[in-house]
mmCIF file of C-alpha atoms in Angstrom:
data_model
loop_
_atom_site.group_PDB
_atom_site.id
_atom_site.type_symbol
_atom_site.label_atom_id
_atom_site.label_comp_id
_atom_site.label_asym_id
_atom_site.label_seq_id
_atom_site.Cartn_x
_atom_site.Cartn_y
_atom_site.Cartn_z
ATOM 1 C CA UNK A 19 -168.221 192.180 98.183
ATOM 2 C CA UNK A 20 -169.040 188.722 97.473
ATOM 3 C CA UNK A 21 -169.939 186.220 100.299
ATOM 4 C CA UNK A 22 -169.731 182.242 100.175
ATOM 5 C CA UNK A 23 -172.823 181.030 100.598
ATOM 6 C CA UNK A 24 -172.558 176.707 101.113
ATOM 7 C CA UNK A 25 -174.836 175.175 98.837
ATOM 8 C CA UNK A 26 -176.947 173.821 102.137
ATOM 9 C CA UNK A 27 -177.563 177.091 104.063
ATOM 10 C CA UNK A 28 -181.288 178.478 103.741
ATOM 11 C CA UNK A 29 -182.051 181.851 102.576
ATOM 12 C CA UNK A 30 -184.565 184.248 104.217
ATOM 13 C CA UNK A 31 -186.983 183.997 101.428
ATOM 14 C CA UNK A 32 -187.271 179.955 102.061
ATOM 15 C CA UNK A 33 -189.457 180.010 105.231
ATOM 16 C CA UNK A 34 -191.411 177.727 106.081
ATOM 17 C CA UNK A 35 -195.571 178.195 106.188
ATOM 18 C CA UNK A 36 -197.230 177.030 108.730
ATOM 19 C CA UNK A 37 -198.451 173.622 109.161
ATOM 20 C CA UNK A 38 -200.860 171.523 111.159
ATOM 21 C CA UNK A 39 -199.408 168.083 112.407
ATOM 22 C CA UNK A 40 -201.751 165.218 112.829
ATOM 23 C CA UNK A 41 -201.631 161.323 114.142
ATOM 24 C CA UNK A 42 -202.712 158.776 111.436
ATOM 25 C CA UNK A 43 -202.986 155.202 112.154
ATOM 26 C CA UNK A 44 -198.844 154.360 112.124
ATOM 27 C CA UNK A 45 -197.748 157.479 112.770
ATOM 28 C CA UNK A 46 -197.424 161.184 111.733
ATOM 29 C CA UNK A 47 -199.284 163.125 108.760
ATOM 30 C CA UNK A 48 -199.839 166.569 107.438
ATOM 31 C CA UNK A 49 -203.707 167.525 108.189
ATOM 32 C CA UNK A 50 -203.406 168.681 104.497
ATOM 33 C CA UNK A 51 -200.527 166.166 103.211
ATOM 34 C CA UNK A 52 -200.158 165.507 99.446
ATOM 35 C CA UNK A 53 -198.405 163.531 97.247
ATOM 36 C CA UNK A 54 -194.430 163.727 97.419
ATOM 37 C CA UNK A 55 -194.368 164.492 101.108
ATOM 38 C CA UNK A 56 -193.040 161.660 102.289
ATOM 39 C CA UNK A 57 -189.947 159.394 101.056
ATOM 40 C CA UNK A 58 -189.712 155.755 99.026
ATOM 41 C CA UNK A 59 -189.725 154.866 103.022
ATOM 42 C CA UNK A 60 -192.913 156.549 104.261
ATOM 43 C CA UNK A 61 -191.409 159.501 106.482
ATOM 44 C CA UNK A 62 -192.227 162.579 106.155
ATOM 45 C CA UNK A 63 -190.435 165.148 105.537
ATOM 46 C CA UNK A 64 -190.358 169.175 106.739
ATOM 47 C CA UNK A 65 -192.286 171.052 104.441
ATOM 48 C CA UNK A 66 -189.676 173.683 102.912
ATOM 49 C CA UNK A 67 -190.076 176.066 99.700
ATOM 50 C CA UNK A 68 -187.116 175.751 97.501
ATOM 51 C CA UNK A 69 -185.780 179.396 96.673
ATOM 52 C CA UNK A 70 -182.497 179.104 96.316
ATOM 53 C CA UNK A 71 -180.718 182.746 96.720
ATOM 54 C CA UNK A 72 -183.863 184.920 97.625
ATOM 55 C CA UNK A 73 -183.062 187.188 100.233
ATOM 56 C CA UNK A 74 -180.366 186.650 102.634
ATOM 57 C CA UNK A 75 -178.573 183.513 103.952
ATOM 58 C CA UNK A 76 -179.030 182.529 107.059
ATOM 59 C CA UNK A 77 -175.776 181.123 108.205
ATOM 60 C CA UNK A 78 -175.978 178.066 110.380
ATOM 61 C CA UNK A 79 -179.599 177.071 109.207
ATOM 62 C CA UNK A 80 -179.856 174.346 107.077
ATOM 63 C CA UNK A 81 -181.996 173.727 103.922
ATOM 64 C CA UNK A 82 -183.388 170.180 104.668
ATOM 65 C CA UNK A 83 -184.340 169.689 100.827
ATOM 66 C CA UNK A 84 -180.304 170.404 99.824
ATOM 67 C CA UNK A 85 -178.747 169.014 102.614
ATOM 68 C CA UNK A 86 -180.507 165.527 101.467
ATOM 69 C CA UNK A 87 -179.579 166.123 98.305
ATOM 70 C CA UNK A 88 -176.089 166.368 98.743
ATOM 71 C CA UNK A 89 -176.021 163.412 100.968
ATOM 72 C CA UNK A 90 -178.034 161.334 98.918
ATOM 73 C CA UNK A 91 -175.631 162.038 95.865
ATOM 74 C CA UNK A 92 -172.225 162.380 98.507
ATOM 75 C CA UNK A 93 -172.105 165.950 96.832
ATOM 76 C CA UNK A 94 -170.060 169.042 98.544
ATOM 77 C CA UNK A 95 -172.000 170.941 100.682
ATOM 78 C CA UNK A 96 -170.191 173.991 99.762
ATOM 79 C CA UNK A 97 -170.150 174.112 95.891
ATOM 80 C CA UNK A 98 -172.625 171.360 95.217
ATOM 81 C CA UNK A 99 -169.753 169.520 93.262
ATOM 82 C CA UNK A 100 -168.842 166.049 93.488
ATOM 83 C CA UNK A 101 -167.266 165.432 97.206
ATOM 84 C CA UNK A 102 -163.266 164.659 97.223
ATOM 85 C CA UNK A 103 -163.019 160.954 97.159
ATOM 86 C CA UNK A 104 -159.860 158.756 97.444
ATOM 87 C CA UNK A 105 -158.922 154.677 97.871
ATOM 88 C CA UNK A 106 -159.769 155.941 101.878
ATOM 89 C CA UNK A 107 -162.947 156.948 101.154
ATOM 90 C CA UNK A 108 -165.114 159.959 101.298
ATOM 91 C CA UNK A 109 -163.773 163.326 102.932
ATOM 92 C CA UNK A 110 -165.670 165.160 105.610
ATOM 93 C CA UNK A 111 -164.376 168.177 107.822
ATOM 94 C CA UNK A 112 -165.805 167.934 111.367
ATOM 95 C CA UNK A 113 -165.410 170.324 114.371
ATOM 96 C CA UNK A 114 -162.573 168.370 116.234
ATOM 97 C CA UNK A 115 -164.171 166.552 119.251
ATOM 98 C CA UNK A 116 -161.624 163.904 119.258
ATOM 99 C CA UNK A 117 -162.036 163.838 123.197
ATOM 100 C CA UNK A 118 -165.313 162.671 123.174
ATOM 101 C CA UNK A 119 -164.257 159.553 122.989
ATOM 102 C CA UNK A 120 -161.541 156.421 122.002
ATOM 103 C CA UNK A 121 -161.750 155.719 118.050
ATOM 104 C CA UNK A 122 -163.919 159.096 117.474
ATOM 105 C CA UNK A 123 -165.363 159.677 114.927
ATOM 106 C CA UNK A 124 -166.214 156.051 114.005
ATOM 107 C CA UNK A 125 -169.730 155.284 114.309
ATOM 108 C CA UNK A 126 -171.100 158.789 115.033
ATOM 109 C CA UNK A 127 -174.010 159.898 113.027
ATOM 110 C CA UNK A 128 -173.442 163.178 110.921
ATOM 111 C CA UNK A 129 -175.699 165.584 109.111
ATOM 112 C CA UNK A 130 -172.904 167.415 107.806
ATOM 113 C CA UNK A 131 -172.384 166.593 103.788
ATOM 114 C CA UNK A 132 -169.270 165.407 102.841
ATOM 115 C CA UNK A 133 -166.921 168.303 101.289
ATOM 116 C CA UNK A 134 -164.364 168.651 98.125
ATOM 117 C CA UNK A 135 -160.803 169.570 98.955
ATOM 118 C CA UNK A 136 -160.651 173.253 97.350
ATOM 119 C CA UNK A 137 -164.383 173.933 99.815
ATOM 120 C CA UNK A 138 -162.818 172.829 102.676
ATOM 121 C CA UNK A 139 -159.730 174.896 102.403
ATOM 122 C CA UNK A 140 -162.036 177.975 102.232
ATOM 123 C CA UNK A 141 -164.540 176.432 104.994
ATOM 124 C CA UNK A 142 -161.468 176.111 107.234
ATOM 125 C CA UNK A 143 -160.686 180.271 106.819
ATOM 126 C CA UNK A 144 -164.472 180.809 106.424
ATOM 127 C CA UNK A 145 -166.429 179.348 108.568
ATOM 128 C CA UNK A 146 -166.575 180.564 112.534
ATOM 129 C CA UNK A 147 -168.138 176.981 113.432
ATOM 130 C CA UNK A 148 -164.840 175.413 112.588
ATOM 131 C CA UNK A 149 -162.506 178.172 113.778
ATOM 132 C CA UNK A 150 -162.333 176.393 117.506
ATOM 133 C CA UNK A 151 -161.037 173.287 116.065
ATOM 134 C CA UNK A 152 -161.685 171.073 112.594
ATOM 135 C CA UNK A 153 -160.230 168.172 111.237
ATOM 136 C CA UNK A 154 -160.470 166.495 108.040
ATOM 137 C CA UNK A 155 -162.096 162.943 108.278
ATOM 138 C CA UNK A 156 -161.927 160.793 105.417
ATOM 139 C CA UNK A 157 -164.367 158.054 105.735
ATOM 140 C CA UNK A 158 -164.116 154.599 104.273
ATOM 141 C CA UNK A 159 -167.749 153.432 105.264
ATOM 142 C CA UNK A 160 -170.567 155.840 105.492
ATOM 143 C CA UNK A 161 -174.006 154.262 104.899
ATOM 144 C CA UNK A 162 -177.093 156.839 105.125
ATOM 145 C CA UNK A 163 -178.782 155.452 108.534
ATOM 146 C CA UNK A 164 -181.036 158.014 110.104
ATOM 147 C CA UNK A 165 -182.797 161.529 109.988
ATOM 148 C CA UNK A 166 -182.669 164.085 112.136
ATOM 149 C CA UNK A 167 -186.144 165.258 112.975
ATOM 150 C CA UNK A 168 -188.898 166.322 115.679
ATOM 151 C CA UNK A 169 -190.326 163.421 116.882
ATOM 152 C CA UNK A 170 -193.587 163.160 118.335
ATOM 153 C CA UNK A 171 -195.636 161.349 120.273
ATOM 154 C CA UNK A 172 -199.771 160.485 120.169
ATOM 155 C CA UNK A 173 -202.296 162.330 122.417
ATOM 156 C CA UNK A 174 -205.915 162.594 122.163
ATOM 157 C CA UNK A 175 -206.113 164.102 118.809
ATOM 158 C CA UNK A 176 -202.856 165.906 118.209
ATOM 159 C CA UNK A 177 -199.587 164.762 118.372
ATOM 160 C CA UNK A 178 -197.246 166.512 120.712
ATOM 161 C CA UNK A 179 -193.469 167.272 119.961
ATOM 162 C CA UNK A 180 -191.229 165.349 122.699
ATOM 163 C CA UNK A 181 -187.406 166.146 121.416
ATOM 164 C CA UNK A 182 -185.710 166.753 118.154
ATOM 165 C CA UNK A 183 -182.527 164.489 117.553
ATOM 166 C CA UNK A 184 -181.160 161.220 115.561
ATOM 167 C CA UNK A 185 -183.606 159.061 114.301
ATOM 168 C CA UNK A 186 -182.700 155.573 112.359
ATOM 169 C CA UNK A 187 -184.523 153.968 109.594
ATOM 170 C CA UNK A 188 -185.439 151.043 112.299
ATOM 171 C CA UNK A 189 -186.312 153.198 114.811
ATOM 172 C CA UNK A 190 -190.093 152.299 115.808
ATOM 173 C CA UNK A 191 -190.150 155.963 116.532
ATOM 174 C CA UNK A 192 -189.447 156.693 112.527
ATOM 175 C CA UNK A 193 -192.887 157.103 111.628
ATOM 176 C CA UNK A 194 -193.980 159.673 114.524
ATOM 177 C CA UNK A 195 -190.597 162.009 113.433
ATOM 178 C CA UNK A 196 -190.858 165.231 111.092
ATOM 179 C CA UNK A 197 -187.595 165.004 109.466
ATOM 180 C CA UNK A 198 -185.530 168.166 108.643
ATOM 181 C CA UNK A 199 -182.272 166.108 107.835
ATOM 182 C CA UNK A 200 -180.583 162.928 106.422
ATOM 183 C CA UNK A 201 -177.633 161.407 108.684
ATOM 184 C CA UNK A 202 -175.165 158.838 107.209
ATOM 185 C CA UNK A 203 -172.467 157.021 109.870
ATOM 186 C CA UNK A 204 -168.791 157.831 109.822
ATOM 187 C CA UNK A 205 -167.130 154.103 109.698
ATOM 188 C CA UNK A 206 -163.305 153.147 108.835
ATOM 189 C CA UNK A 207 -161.974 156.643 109.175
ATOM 190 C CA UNK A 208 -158.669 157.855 108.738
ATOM 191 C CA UNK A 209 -157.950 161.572 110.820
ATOM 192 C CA UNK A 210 -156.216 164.130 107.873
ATOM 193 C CA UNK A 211 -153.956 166.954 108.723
ATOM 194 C CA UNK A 212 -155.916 169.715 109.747
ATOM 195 C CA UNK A 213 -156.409 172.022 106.905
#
């Protein structure tokens, strides 16, 4: 029997080793960082191997290095493919919290990739996350503004995790966060038909 497995979920055999966080002069550092650690904005990013299909998914954990990937490039995060894009923008399907409040989901943060129209279809059947409620969102604005990440704070020495959560690029707290995740924010959106 063959599963769907979205592009973004991690796989057993892509743990994570362990790692020593310290505090450097503006922030946040590896004890043993290298080269290509950090983004063309300084943060630094969750150490995680890339082995895509080794061992077994682990549904509802996210790869951090393919879940930027896809929304760096506004790729599916299902097939990898190019997301569905019309003169309304760029679709996304999002657990329906339309309560939450008036003109949801404009300006709410998402780590969720965008999705083509055939993968959300199937994520709709699929996926148990979305079976208490989706809706398709197509967004006209959606600007990459954050990371989601642990974020830290200094102490004699070592560092000391205070929450994980949102993080934007302006943040002053940017440079003391380990980010797992890029966010973009929903803007302009137009509620679909529920698929």
């Amino acid at each position: 029997m063959n599963v769907l497995v979205p592009y973004i979920t991690r796989w057993s055999g892509e743990d994570t080793a362990p790692f020593r966080i310290v505090a450097r002069r503006n922030g946040i550092g590896y004890a043993d960082e290298t080269l290509g650690e950090r983004d063309s904005r300084g943060i630094l990013w969750t150490r995680t191997p890339s082995r895509h299909g080794q061992g077994k998914p682990v549904f509802g954990q996210i790869h951090g290095p393919r879940q930027r990937r896809a929304m760096r490039n506004l790729l599916c995060q299902v097939c990898a493919g190019p997301a569905d894009q019309s003169t309304d923008g760029v679709l996304w399907i999002l657990q329906d919290q339309r309560a939450d409040w008036p003109g949801w989901p404009n300006r709410m943060g998402v780590t969720e990739p965008p999705i083509c129209l055939p993968c959300a279809e199937l994520s709709a059947r699929l996926c148990p996350a979305l079976r208490r409620g989706r809706v398709l969102v197509r967004a006209g604005a959606h600007p990459l503004a954050g990371v989601l990440g642990t974020q830290y704070r200094p102490r004699l020495g070592t560092p000391v995790k205070t929450e994980t959560g949102l993080v934007t690029f302006d943040s002053p707290h940017i440079r003391w966060t380990l980010a797992a995740q890029l966010f973009r924010e929903l803007d302009n959106c137009t509620i679909l038909e529920t698929p």
